[in-house]
Every structure is written in C-alpha cells, then in structure tokens.
mmCIF file of C-alpha atoms in Angstrom:
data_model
loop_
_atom_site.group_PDB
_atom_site.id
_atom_site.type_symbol
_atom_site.label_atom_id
_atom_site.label_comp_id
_atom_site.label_asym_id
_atom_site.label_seq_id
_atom_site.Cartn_x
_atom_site.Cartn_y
_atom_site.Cartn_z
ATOM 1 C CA UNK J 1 29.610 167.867 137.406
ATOM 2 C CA UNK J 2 32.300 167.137 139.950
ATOM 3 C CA UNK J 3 35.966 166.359 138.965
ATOM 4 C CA UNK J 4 35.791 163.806 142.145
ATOM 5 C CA UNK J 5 35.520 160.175 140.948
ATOM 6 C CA UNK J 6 32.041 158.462 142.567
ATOM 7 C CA UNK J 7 33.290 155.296 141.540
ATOM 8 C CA UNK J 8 37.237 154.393 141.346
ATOM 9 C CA UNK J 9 38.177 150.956 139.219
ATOM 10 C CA UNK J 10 42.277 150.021 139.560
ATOM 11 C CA UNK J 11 44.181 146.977 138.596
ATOM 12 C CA UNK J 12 41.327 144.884 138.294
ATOM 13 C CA UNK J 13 41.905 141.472 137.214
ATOM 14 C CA UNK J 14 39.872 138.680 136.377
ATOM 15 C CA UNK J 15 40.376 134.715 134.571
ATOM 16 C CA UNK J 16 37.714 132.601 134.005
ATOM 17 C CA UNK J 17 39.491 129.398 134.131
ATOM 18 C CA UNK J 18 42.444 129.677 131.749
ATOM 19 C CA UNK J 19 40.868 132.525 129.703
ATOM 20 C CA UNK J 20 41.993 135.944 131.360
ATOM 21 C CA UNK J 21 39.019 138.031 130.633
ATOM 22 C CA UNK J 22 40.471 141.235 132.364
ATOM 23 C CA UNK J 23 44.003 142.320 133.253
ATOM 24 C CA UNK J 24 44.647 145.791 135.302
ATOM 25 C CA UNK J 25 42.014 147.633 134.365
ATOM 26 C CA UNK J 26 41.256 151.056 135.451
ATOM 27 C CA UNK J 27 37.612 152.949 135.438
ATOM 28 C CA UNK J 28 36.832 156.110 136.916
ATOM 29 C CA UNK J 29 33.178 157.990 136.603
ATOM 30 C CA UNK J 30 32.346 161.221 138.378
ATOM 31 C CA UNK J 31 29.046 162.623 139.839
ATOM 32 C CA UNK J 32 26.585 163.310 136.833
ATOM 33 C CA UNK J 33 29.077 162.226 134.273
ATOM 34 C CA UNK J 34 28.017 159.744 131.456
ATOM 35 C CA UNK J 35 31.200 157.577 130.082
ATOM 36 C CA UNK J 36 30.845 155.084 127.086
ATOM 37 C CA UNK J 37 32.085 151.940 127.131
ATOM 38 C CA UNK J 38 33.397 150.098 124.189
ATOM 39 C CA UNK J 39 35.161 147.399 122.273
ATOM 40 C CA UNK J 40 34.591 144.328 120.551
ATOM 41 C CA UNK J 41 32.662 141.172 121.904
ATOM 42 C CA UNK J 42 35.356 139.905 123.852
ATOM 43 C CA UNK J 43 36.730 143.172 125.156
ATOM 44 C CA UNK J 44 35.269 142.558 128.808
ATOM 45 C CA UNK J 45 33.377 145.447 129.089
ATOM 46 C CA UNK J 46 30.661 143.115 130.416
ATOM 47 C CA UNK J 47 32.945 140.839 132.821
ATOM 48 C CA UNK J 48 34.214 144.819 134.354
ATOM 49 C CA UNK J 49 30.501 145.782 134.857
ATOM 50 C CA UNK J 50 29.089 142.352 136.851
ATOM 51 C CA UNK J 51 32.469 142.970 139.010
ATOM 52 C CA UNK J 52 31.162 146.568 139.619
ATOM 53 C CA UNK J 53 27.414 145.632 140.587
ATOM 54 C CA UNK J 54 28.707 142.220 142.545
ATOM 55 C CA UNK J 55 27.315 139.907 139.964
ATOM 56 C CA UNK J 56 31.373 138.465 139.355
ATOM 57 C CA UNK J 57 33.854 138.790 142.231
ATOM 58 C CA UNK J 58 37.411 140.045 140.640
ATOM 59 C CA UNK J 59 40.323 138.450 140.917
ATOM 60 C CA UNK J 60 42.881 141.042 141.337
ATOM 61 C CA UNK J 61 42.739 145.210 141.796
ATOM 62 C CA UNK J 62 40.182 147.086 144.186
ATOM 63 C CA UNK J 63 37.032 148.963 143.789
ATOM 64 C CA UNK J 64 36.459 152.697 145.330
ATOM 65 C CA UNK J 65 33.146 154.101 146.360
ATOM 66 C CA UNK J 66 33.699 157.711 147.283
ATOM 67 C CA UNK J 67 37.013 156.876 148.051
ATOM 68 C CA UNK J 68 36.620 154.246 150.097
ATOM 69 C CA UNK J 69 37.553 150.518 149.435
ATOM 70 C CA UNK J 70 34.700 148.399 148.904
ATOM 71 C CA UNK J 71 34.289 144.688 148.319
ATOM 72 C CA UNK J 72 30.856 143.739 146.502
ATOM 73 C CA UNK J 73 29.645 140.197 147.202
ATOM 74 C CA UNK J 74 26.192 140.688 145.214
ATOM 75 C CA UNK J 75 23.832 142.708 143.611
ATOM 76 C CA UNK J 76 22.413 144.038 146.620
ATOM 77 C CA UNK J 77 25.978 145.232 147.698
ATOM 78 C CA UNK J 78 25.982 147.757 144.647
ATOM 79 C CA UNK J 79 22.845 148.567 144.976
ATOM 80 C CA UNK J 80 23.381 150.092 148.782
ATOM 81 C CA UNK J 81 26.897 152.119 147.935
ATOM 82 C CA UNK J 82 24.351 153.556 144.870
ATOM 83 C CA UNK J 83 24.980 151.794 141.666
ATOM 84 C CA UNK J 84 22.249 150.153 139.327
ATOM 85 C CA UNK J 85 22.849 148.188 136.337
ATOM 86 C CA UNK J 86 19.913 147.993 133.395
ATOM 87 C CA UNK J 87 20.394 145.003 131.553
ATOM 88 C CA UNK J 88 19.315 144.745 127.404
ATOM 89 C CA UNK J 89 16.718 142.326 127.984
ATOM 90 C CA UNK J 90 14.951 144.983 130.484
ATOM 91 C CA UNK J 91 14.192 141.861 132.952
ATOM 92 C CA UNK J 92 10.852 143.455 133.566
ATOM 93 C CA UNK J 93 7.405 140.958 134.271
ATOM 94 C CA UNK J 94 5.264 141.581 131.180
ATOM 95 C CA UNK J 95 2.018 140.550 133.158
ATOM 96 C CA UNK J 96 2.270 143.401 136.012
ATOM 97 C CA UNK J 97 1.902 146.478 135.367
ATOM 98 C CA UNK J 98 4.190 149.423 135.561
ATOM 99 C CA UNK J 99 3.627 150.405 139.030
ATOM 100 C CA UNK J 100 4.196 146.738 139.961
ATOM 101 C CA UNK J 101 7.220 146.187 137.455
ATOM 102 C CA UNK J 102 8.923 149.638 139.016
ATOM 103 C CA UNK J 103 8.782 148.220 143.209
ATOM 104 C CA UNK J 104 8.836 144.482 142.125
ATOM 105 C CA UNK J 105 9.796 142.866 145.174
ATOM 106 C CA UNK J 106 9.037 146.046 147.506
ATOM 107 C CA UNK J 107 5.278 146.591 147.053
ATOM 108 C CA UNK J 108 4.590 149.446 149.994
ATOM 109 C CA UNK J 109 2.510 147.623 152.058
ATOM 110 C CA UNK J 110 0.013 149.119 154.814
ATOM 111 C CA UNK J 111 -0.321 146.524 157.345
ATOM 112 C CA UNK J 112 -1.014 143.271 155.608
ATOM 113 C CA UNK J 113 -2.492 144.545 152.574
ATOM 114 C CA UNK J 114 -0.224 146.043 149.643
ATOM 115 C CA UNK J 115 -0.150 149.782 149.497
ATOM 116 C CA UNK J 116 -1.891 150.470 145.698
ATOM 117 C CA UNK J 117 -2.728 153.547 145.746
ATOM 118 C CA UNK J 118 0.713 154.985 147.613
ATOM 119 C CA UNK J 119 2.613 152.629 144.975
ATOM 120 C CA UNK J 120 1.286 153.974 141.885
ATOM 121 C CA UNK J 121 1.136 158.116 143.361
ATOM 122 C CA UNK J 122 5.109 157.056 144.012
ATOM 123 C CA UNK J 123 5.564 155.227 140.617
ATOM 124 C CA UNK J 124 3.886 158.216 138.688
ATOM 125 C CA UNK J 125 6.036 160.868 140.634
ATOM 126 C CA UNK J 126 9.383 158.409 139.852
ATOM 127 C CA UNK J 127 8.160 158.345 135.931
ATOM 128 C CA UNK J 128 7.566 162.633 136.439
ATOM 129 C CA UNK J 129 10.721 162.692 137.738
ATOM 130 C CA UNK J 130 12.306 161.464 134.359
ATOM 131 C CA UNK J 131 9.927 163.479 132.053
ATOM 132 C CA UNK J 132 8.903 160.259 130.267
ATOM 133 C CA UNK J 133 5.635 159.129 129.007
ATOM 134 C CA UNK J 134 4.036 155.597 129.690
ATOM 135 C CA UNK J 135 0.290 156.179 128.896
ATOM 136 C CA UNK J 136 -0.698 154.942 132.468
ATOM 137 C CA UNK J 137 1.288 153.349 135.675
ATOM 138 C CA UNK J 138 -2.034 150.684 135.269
ATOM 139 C CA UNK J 139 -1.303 149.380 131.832
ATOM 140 C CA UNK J 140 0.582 145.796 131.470
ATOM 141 C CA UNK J 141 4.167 146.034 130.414
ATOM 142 C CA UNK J 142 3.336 143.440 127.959
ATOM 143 C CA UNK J 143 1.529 145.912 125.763
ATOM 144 C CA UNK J 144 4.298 148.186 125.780
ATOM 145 C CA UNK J 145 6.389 149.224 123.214
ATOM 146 C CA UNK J 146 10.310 148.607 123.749
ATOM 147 C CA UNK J 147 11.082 152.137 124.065
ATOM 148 C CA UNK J 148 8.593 152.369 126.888
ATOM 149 C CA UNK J 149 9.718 149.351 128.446
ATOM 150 C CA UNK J 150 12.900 150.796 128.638
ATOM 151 C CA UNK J 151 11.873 153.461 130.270
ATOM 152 C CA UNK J 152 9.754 150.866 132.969
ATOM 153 C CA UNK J 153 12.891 149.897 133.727
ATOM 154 C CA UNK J 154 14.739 152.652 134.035
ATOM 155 C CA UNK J 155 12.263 154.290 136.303
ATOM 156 C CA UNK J 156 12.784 150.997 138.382
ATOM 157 C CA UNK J 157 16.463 151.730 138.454
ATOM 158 C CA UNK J 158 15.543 155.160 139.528
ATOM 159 C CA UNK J 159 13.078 154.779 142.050
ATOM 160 C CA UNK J 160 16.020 153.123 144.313
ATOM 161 C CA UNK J 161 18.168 156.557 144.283
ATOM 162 C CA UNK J 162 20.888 155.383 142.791
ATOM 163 C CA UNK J 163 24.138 157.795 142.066
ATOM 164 C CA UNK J 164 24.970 155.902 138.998
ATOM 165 C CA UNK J 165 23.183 153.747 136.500
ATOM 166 C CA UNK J 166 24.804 150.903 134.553
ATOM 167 C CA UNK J 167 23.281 150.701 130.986
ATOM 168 C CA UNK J 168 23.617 147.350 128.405
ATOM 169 C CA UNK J 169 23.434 148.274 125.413
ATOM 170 C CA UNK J 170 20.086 150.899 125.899
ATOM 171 C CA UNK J 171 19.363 151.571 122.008
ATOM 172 C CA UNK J 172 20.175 148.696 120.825
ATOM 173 C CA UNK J 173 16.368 147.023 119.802
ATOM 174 C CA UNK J 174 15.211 150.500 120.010
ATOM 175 C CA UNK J 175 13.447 152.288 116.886
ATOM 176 C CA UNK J 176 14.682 156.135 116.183
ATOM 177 C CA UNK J 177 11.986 157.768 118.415
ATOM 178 C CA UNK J 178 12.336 155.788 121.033
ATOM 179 C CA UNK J 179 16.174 156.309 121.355
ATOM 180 C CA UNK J 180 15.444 159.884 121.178
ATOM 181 C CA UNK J 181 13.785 159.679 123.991
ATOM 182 C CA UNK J 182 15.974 157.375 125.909
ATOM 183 C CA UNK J 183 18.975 160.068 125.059
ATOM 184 C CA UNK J 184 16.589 162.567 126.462
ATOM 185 C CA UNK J 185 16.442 160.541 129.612
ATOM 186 C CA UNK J 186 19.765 159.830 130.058
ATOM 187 C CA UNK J 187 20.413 163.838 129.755
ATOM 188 C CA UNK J 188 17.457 164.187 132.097
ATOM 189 C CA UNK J 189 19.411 162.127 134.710
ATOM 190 C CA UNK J 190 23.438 163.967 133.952
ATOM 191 C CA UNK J 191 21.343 167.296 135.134
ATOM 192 C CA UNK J 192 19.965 165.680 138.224
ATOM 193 C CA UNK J 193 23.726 164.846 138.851
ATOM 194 C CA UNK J 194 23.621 161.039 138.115
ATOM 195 C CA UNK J 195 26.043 159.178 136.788
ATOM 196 C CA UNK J 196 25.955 156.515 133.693
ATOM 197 C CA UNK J 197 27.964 154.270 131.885
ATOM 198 C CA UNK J 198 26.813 153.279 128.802
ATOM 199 C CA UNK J 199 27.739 149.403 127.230
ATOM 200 C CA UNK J 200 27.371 150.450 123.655
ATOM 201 C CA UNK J 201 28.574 149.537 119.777
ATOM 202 C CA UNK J 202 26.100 152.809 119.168
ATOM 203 C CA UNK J 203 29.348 155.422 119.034
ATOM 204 C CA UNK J 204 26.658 158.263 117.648
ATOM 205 C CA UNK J 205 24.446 157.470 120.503
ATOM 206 C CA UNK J 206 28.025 158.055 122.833
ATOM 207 C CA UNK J 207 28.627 161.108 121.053
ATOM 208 C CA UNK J 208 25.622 162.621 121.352
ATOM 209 C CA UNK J 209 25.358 162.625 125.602
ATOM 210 C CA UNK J 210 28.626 161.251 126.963
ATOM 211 C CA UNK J 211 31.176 163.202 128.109
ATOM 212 C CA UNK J 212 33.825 160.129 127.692
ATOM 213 C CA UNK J 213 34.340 157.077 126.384
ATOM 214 C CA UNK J 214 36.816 154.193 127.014
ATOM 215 C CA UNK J 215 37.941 151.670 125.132
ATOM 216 C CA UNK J 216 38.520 148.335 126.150
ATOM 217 C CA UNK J 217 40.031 145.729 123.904
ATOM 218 C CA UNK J 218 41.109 141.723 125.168
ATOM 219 C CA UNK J 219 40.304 142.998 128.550
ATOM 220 C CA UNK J 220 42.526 145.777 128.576
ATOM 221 C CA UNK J 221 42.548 149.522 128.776
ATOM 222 C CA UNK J 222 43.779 150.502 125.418
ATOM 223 C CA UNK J 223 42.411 154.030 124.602
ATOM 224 C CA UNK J 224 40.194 157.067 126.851
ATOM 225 C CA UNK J 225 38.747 160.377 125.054
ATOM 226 C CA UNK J 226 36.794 163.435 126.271
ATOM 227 C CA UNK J 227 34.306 163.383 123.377
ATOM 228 C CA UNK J 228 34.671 167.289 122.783
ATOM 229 C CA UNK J 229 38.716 166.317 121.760
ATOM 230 C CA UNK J 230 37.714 163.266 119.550
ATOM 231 C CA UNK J 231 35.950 161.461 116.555
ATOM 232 C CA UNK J 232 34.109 158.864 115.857
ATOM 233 C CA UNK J 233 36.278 157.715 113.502
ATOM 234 C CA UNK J 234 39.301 157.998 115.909
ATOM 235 C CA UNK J 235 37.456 155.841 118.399
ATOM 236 C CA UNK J 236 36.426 153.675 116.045
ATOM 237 C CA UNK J 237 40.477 153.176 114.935
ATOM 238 C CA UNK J 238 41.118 152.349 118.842
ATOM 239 C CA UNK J 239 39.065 149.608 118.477
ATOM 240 C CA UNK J 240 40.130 148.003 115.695
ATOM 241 C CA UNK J 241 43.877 148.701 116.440
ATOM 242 C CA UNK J 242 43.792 148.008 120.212
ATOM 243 C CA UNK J 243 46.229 150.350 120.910
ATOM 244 C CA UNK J 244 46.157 154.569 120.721
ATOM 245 C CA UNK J 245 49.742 154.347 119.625
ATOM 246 C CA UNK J 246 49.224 152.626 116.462
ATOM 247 C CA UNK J 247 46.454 154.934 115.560
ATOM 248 C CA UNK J 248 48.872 157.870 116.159
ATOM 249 C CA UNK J 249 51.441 156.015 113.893
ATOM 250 C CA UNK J 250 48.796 155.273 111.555
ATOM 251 C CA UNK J 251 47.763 158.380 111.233
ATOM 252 C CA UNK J 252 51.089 159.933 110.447
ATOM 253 C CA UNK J 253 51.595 157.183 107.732
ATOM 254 C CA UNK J 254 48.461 157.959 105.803
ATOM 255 C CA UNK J 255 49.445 161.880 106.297
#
C-alpha cells in the first residue's frame, strides 16, 4: 500500500441554506487503503462523500486526484478520475439479471444487436475477479439474497476499474454470513491495491479490514486513528465527545 494519497480532501466547506453541513474538512485515502468513516447522523459523512463522487458541488476547499486539482460537476466526473460510490439501497434493477444489472447502461453491443454472450463471459470474469459466488450471471437479481445483491453491485462498481470504491453503509441489512463475505471482498479488493472508504456505525466491521478510521462530528474533523493504535471503545468516545481532547481529559479523570 502506498503512503501517496490517491485522493486528497482540504478545507472543504459546504451550507445548505443556513445549515452548515461541513466546515474545513480534510480526507486523505491512499492506494489499496480502506478508511472508515464515522459519526452520528448529522456528522456529514454523507454530504463529504456526494462532494467526492460530484453528486453535491462544495462550497469552499479543493479536491486532489493524484495530486492534481480537480473540480467534479457529476457522477460521471468521479467516475473517470477512478472513484465509485455503492449506495445502501444497492440501486440495482431486480428484473435483469446479473450480467445486465453489472453493464446497465453499457450492454457490449456487436453491431446493432447486444453482445450476450461477450457480456456475461465479461460479467463472470468481473464476479471471478472478486472470488464471490452468485449461483449464475443468468439468474434475476430479484431472487437474490441481499448479501448477493451486494455483491451484484459491487461487481458493477468493479467492472468500471475504479481505484477507489465508496461504500454506504455495506453490512448494514446484511445477515452474519453475508457480511463475512462482503469483508472478504473488501480484503479481496485492498490486495488488488484498491482503495475504500467505508460509511459505517458497524465499528467491528471497521476494525476488522480498515486500516483507519475518521471521525466526523457536526461536519467537522474531530478525531483520526490507525486501527492497530486504537479501540473501539476509544473511537466510540470520539464520537460521543466530538473532540479527541476531551477523551484524553476524560480519560485521565476516570484514571
């Protein structure tokens, strides 16, 4: 894993209206890293992500892509510098199938006609690729169980190269198999040197693959850990306190 930020975050700013939803907030994520990102509700962890992938345009800070100053005006914006964002409600078609669900919108076509058999070889190979199982790139994502569906659209994420992947809250309507696997994934992906930042109130699911996590709290940076140096419970205490300091003078108190 490289040292080198992929993505650089500084200053940024952003009011909706009166409410200031972020205010000089700073991100950084490496090649293959995987950094949780937490806080309460309103922290703005969402608001910072749709300013990364172009969904929100930010008020105040700039944006680095391999050091270079970048200004996203959509999705398709991120998507070209190499970032993807997976959203908890998968947005996946449940009538199509997986082959269809994974190039939605870029069907490989051979002259007029769509492609089939070249879209489900490449589908299967994107799905190999990740070392998941979904029974068959022909079955109806309707009839699939979340966990699998997840992994539908993480393949889709996938199959457009991406160097980092944005994920909502992955485990959070997922049963205890199923976020096994997804934690297997998402391990799968740090070795092939991709990065991830996980939305999560899941701190075990953090600790068990990220290498850090950031705390965000009223739109503010108010705490970073490697997760070798730290605890749940010490993260957990950032939260709630909003600030490191108090948890350092909190934890002198109760000493």
């Amino acid at each position: 894993m490289s040292d080198t930020p992929f993505v650089r975050m500084r200053g940024i700013g952003k009011s909706f209206g009166a409410v200031r939803a972020l205010a000089d907030v700073d991100l950084a994520i490496a090649p293959g890293e995987i950094l949780g990102l937490v806080g309460d509700n309103s922290a703005g962890k969402s608001t910072l992500m749709k300013i990364l992938t172009g969904a929100y345009h930010r008020d105040a800070g700039e944006v680095l892509v391999d050091g270079r100053p970048t200004h996203f005006r959509s999705a398709q914006d991120s998507r070209a510098a190499g970032i993807e964002m997976i959203y908890q409600d998968f947005a996946l078609c449940g009538n199509l199938d997986v082959g269809q669900n994974i190039f939605l919108g870029r069907w490989p076509r051979r002259g007029p006609f769509v492609d089939r058999r070249r879209m489900y070889a490449d589908a299967q190979a994107v799905l190999q690729r990740l070392k998941v199982d979904v029974n068959s790139v022909f079955q109806r994502v309707e009839g699939l169980s979340g966990g699998r569906q997840q992994s539908v659209a993480i393949a889709r994420a996938i199959s457009f190269q991406p160097r980092l992947v944005i994920l909502d809250e992955p485990t959070a309507n997922l049963s205890v198999m199923a976020t096994d696997r997804l934690l297997q994934t998402m391990q799968e992906l740090k070795r092939q040197g991709v990065a991830q930042i996980i939305i999560s109130h899941r701190l075990t699911d953090i600790f068990e693959v990220g290498d850090r996590v950031m705390v965000l709290k009223r739109g503010r940076n108010v705490g970073e850990r490697r997760i070798a140096e730290t605890s749940e419970q010490e993260v957990l205490e950032i939260i709630v306190s909003g600030t490191p300091e108090d948890v350092a003078g909190a934890g002198a108190a109760a000493g």
